[in-house]
Short mmCIF file of C-alpha atoms in Angstrom, two decimals:
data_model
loop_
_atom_site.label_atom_id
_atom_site.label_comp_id
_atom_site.label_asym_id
_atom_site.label_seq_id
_atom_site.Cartn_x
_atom_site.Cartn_y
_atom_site.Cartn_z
CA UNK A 1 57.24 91.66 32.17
CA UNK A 2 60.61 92.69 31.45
CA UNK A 3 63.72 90.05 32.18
CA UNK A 4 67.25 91.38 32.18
CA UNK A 5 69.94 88.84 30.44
CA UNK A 6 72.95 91.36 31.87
CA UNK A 7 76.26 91.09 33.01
CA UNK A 8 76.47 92.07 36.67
CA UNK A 9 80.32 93.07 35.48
CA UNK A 10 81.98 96.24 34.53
CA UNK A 11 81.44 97.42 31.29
CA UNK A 12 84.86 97.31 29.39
CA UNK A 13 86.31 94.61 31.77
CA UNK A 14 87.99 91.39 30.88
CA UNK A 15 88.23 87.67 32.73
CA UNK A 16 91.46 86.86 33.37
CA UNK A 17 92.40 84.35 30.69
CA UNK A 18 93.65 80.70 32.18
CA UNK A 19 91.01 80.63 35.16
CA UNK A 20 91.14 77.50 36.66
CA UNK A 21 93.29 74.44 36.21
CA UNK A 22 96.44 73.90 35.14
CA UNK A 23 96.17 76.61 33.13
CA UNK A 24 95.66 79.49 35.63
CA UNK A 25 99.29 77.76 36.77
CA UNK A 26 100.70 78.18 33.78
CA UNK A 27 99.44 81.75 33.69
CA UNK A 28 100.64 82.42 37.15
CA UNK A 29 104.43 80.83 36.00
CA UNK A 30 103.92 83.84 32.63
CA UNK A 31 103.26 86.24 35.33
CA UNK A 32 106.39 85.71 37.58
CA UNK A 33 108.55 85.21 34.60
CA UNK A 34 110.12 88.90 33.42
CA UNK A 35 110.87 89.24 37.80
CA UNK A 36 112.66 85.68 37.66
CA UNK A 37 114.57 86.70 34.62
CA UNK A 38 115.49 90.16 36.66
CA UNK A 39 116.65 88.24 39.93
CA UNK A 40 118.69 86.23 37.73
CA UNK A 41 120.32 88.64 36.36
CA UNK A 42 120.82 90.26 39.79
CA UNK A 43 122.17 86.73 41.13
CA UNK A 44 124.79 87.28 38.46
CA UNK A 45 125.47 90.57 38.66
CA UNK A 46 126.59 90.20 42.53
CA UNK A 47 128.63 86.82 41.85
CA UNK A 48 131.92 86.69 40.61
CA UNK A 49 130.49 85.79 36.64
CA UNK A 50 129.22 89.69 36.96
CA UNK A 51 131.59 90.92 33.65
CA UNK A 52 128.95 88.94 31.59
CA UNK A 53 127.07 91.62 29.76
CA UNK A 54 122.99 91.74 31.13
CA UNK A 55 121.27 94.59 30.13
CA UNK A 56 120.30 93.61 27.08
CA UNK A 57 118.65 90.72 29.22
CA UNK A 58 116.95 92.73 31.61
CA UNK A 59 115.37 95.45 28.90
CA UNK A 60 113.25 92.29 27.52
CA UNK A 61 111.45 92.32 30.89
CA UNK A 62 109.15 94.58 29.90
CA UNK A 63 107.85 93.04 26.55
CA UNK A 64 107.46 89.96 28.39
CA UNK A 65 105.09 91.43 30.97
CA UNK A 66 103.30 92.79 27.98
CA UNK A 67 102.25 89.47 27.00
CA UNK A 68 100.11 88.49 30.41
CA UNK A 69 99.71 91.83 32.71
CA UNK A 70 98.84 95.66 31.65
CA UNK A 71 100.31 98.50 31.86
CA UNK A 72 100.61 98.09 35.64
CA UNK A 73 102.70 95.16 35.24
CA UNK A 74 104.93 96.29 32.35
CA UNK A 75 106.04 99.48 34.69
CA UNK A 76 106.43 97.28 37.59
CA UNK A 77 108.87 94.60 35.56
CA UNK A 78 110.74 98.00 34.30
CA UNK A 79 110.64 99.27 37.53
CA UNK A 80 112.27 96.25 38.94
CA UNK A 81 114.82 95.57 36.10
CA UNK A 82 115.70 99.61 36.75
CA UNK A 83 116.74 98.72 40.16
CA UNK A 84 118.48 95.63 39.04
CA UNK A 85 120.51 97.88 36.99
CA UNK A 86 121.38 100.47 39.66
CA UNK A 87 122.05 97.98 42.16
CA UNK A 88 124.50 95.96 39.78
CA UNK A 89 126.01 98.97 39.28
CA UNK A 90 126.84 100.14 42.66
CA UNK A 91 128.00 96.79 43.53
CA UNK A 92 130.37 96.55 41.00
CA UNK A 93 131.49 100.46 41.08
CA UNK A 94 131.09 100.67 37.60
CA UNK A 95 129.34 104.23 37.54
CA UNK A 96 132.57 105.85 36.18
CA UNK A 97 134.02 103.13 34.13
CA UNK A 98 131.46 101.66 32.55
CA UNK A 99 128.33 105.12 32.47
CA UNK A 100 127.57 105.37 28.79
CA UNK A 101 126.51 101.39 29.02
CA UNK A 102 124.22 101.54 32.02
CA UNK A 103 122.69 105.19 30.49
CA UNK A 104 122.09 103.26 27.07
CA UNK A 105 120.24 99.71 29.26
CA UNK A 106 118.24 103.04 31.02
CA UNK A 107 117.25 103.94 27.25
CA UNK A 108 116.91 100.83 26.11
CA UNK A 109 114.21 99.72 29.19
CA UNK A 110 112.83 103.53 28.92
CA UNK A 111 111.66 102.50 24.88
CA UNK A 112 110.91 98.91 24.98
CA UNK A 113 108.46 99.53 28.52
CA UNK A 114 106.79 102.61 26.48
CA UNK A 115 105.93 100.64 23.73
CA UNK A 116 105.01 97.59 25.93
CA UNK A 117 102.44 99.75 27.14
CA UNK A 118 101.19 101.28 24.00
CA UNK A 119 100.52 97.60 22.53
CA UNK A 120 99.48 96.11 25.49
CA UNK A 121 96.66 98.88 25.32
CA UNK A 122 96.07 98.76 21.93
CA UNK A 123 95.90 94.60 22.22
CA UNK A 124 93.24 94.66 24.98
CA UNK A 125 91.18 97.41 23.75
CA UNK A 126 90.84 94.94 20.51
CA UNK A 127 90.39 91.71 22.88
CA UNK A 128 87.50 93.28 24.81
CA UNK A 129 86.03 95.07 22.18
CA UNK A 130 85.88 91.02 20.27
CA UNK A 131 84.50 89.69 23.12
CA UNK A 132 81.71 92.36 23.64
CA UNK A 133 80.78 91.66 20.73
CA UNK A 134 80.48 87.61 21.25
CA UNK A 135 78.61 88.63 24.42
CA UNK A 136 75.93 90.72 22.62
CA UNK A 137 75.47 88.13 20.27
CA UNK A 138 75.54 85.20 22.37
CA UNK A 139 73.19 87.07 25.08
CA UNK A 140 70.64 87.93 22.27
CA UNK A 141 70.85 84.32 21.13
CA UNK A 142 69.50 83.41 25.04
CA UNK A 143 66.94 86.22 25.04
CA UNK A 144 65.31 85.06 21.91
CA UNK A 145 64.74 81.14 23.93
CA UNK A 146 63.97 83.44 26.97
CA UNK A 147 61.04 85.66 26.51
CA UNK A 148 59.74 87.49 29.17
CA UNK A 149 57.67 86.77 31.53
CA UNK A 150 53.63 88.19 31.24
CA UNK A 151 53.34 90.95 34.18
CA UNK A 152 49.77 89.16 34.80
CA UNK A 153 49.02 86.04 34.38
CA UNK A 154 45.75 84.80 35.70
CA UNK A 155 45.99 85.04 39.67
CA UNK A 156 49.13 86.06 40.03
CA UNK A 157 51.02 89.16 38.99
CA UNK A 158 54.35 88.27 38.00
CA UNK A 159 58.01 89.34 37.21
CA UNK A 160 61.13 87.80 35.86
CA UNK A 161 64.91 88.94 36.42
CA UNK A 162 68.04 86.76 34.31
CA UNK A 163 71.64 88.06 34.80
CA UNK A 164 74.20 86.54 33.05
CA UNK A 165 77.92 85.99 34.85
CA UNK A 166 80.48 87.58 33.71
CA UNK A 167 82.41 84.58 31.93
CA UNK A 168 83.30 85.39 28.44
CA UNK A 169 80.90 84.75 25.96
CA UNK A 170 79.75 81.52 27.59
CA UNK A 171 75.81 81.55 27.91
CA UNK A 172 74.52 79.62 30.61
CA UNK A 173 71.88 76.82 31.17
CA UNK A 174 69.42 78.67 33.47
CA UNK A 175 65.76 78.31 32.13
CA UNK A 176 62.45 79.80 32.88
CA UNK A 177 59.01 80.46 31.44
CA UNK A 178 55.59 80.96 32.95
CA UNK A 179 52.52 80.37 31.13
CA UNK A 180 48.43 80.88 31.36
CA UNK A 181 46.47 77.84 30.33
CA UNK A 182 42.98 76.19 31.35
CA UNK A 183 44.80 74.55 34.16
CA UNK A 184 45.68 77.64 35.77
CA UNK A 185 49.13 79.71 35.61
CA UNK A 186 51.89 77.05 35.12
CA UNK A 187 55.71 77.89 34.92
CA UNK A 188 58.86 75.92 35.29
CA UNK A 189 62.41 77.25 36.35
CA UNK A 190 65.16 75.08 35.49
CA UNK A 191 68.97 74.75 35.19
CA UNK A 192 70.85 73.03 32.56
CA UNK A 193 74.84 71.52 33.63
CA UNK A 194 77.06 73.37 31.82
CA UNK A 195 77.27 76.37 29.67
CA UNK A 196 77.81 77.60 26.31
CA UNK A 197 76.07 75.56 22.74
CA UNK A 198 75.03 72.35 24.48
CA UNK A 199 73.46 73.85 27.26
CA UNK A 200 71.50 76.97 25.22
CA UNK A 201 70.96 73.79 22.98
CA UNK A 202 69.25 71.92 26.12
CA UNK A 203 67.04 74.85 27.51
CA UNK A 204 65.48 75.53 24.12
CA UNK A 205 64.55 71.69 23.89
CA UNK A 206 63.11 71.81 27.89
CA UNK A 207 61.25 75.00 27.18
CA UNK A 208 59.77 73.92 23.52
CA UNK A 209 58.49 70.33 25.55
CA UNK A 210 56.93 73.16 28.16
CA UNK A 211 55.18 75.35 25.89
CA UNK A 212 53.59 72.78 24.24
CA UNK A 213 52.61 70.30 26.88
CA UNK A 214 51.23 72.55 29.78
CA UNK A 215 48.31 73.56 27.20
CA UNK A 216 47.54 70.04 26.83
CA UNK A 217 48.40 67.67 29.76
CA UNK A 218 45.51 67.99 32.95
CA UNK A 219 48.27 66.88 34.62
CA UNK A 220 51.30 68.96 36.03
CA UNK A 221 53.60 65.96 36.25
CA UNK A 222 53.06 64.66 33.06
CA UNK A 223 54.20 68.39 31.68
CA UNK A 224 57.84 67.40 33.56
CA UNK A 225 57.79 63.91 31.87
CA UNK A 226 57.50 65.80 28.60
CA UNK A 227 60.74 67.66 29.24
CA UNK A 228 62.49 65.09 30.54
CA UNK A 229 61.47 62.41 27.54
CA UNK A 230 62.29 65.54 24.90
CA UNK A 231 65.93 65.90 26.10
CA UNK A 232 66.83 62.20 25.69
CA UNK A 233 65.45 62.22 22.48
CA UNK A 234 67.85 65.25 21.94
CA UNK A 235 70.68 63.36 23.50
CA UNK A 236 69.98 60.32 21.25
CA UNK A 237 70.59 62.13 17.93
CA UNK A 238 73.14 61.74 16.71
CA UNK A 239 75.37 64.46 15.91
CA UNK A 240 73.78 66.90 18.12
CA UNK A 241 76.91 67.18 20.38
CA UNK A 242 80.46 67.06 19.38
CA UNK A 243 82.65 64.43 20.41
CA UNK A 244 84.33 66.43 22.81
CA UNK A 245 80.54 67.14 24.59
CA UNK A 246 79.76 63.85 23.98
CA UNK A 247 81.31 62.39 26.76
CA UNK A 248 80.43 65.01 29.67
CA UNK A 249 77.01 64.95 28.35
CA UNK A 250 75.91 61.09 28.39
CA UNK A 251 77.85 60.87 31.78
CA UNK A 252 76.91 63.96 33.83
CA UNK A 253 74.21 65.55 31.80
CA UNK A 254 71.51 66.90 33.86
CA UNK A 255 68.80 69.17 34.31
CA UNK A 256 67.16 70.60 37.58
CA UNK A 257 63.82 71.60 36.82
CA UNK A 258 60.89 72.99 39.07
CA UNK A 259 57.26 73.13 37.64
CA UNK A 260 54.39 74.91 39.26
CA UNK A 261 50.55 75.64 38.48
CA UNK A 262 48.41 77.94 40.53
CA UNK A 263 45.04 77.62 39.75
CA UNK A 264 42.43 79.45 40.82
CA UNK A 265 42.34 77.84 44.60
CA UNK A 266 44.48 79.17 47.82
CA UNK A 267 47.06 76.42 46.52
CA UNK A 268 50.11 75.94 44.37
CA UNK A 269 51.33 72.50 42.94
CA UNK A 270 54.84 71.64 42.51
CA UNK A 271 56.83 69.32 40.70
CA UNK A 272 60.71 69.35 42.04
CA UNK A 273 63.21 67.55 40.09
CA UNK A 274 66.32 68.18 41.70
CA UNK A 275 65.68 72.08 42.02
CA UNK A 276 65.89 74.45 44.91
CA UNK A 277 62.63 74.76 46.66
CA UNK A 278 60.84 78.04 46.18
CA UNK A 279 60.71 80.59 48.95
CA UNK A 280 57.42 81.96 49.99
CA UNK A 281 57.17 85.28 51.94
CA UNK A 282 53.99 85.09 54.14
CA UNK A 283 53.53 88.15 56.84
CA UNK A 284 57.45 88.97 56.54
CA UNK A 285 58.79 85.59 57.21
CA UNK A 286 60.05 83.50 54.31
CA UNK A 287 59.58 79.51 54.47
CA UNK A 288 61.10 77.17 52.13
CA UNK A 289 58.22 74.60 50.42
CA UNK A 290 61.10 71.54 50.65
CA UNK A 291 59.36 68.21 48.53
CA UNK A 292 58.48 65.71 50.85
CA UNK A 293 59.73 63.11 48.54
CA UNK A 294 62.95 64.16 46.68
CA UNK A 295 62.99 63.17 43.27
CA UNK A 296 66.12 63.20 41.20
CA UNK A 297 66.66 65.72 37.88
CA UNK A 298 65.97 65.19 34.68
CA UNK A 299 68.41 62.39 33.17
CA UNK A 300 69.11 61.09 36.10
CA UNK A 301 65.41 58.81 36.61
CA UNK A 302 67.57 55.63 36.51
CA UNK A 303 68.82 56.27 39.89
CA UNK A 304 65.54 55.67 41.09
CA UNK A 305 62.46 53.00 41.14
CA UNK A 306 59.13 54.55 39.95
CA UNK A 307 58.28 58.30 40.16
CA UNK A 308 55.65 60.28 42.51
CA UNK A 309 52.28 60.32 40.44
CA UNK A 310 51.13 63.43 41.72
CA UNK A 311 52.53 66.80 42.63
CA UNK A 312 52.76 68.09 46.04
CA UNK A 313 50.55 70.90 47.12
CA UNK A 314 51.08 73.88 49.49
CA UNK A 315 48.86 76.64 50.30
CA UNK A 316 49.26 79.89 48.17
CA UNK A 317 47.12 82.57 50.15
CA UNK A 318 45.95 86.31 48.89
CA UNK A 319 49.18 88.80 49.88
CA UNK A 320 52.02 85.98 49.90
CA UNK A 321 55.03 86.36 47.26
CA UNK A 322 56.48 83.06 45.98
CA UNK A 323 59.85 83.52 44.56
CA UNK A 324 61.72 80.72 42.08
CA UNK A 325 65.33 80.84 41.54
CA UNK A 326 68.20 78.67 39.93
CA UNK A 327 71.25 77.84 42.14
CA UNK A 328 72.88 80.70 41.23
CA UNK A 329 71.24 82.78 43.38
CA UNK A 330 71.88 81.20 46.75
CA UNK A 331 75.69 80.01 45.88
CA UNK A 332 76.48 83.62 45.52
CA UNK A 333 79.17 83.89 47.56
CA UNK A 334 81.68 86.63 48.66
CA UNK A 335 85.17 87.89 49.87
CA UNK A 336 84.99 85.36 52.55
CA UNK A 337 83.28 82.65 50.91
CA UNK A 338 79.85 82.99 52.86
CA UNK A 339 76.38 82.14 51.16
CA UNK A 340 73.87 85.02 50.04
CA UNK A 341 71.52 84.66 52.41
CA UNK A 342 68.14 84.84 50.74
CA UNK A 343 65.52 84.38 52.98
CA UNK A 344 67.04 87.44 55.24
CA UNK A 345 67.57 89.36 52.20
CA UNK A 346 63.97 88.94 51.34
CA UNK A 347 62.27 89.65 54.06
CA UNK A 348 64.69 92.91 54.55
CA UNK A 349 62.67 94.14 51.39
CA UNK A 350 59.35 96.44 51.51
CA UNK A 351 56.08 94.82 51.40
CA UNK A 352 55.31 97.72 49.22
CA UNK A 353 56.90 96.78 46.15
CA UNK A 354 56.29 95.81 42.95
CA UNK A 355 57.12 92.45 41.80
CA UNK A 356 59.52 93.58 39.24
CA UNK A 357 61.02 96.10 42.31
CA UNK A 358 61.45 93.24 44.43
CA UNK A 359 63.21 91.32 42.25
CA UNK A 360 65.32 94.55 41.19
CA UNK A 361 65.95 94.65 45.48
CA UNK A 362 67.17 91.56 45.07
CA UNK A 363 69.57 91.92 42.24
CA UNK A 364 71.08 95.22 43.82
CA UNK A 365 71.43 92.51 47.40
CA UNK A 366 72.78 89.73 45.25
CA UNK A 367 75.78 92.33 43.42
CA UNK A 368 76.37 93.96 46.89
CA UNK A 369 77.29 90.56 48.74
CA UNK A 370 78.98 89.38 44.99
CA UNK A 371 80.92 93.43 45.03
CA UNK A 372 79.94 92.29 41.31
CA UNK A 373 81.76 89.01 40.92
CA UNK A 374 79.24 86.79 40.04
CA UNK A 375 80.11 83.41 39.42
CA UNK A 376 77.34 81.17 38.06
CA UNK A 377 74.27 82.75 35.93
CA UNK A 378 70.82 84.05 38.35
CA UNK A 379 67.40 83.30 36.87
CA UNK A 380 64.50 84.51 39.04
CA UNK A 381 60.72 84.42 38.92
CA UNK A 382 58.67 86.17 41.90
CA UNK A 383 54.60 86.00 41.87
CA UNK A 384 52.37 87.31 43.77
CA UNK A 385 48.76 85.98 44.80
CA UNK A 386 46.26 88.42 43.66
CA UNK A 387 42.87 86.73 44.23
CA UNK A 388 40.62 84.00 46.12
CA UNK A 389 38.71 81.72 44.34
CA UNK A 390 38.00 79.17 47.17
CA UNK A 391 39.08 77.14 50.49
CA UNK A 392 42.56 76.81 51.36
CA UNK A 393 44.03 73.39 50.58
CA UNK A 394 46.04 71.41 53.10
CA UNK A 395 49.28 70.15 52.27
CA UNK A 396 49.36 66.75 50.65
CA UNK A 397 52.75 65.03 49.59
CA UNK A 398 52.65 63.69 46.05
#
């Protein structure tokens, strides 16, 4: 089945540069600087020091807005240092002494804010046009370690939905695969901290442990021991990550990771390391399947004494839909900071539809509550039950 590594953004349109930190303050500071520099000159103009010539000040308003806002902004600084100018001049009656001066700082802020505007333009158009093409490359890079998911696999039908935030060129950590063995239909959903090389790096080194071990392993928690073994082996070589990774990655380097395997039984195991727990939509109610026994994620086993030796099961009947997601989903948040909330938003959708349509529901829900912001990457997987093969199994904690 199709997956969709898109931007839920606007074609064409840019992140603000400086986001966070002390540099969106610094931004901010570039922002307000061309209207400081005009009620400066004003505060001058309308105190006794006013003889001092300003318009030359005032017409480099303009270029300066140029540097952080568009064309909106450059006409608003010229707009302001305009009425500087007028104002000045009224105060200080010097519309018939002094007339060919202020009609030359009119010129003057007339041609600078023009071609403000035209480079501005031209600058940005460049800019985006750089970093759409970083994006294509760097989204390709995470569709080629993200295939798509196999519209039927076994039991289950299945479909797969990725969308990518819109933060630069930035690829994000979000893994998923979903694979047919002897063991049944087995699939993992997982989230790497962080973004960009190291994390890409990370999710190809989870998913290449997968692929391998589920074909091999009877076991479904000895597949997640795999994963978690092959990352700190990554993490161990040296020269893997750069010295400025380094740090961030041998003290807060993690990975959330959920396995499952349906076989062919009215059951699904799961392995949860630290992940959300999948939603399953039984009859038009939804019902989280939370672990009974919490286990940490990957690269963080240290934090606890001995591991559960078996997954936990949970009944997986003909008709129910059992949908895996990565924390992006459910920390979608909007205007006023509230949660998507999926379960509602799930059981909103038709019965009717497709796997791949329900997901596609769920992506039009998730950019509606968003109004397209999205924040963190979304990674979903949604299967449905097709056939029984024997007796329902009770729960049993792992």
């Amino acid at each position: 089945m199709r997956s969709h590594p898109r931007s839920p953004v606007r074609p064409g349109a840019s992140s603000r540069p400086g986001a966070g930190g002390h540099g969106a303050v610094l931004f901010l500071l570039e922002q307000c600087a061309p209207f400081v520099i005009a009620l400066g000159v004003l505060g001058i103009e309308l105190s006794p020091a006013h003889y001092l010539v300003t318009g030359p000040v005032l017409t480099t308003t303009p270029a300066l807005a140029a540097l952080t806002m568009g064309p909106k902004g450059i006409l608003s600084a010229a707009a302001v240092a305009v009425g500087v100018n007028v104002t000045s001049a009224t105060y200080n009656q010097s519309w018939g002494t002094q007339t060919q001066l202020i009609i030359g700082n009119f010129l003057g802020l007339i041609v600078v804010s023009v071609a403000s505007v035209i480079l501005s333009n031209a600058v940005r158009t460049r800019r985006q046009g750089e970093l759409d093409q970083v994006r294509r490359i760097a989204v390709a890079a995470q569709e080629v370690v993200l295939r798509p998911v196999p519209e039927l696999l076994g039991p289950v039908r299945a479909a797969s939905l990725c969308l990518a935030a819109g933060t630069g060129a930035l690829v994000g950590g979000d893994l998923y695969e979903a694979v047919q063995t002897r063991y049944g239909v087995r699939l993992i959903v997982g989230d790497v901290r962080g973004k960009g090389l190291s994390a890409i790096r990370a999710v190809a080194v989870a998913l290449g442990a997968f692929r391998e071990a589920v074909h091999y392993e009877a076991e479904v928690q000895e597949v997640m021991n795999h994963c978690a073994a092959a990352l700190r082996r990554e993490a161990a070589v040296p020269g893997t990550y750069s010295q400025a990774e380094l740090p961030e990655v041998l003290m807060e380097g993690f990975t959330t990771a959920l396995i499952a395997q349906v076989p062919d039984e009215q059951v699904v195991h799961l392995v949860n390391r630290g992940h959300p727990p999948p939603l399953v939509l039984r009859e038009g109610k939804v019902h989280a399947l939370m672990p009974a026994s919490p286990m940490p994620p990957l690269g963080l086993e240290d934090l606890v004494h001995g591991l559960p030796a078996k997954p936990e099961s949970y009944p997986f009947l003909p008709g129910d839909r059992l949908l895996f997601y990565t924390d992006g989903v459910i920390e979608a948040r909007n205007r006023d900071n509230d949660f998507l909330p999926l379960p509602e938003t799930m059981e909103k959708i038709p019965a009717s539809t497709s796997p791949q349509e329900f997901l596609d529901e769920l992506h039009k829900a998730l950019i509606r509550h968003t109004e397209g912001r999205l924040t963190d990457d979304v990674a979903m997987i949604l299967i449905d039950r097709l056939i029984s093969a024997g007796p329902v199994s009770e729960p049993q904690a792992g």
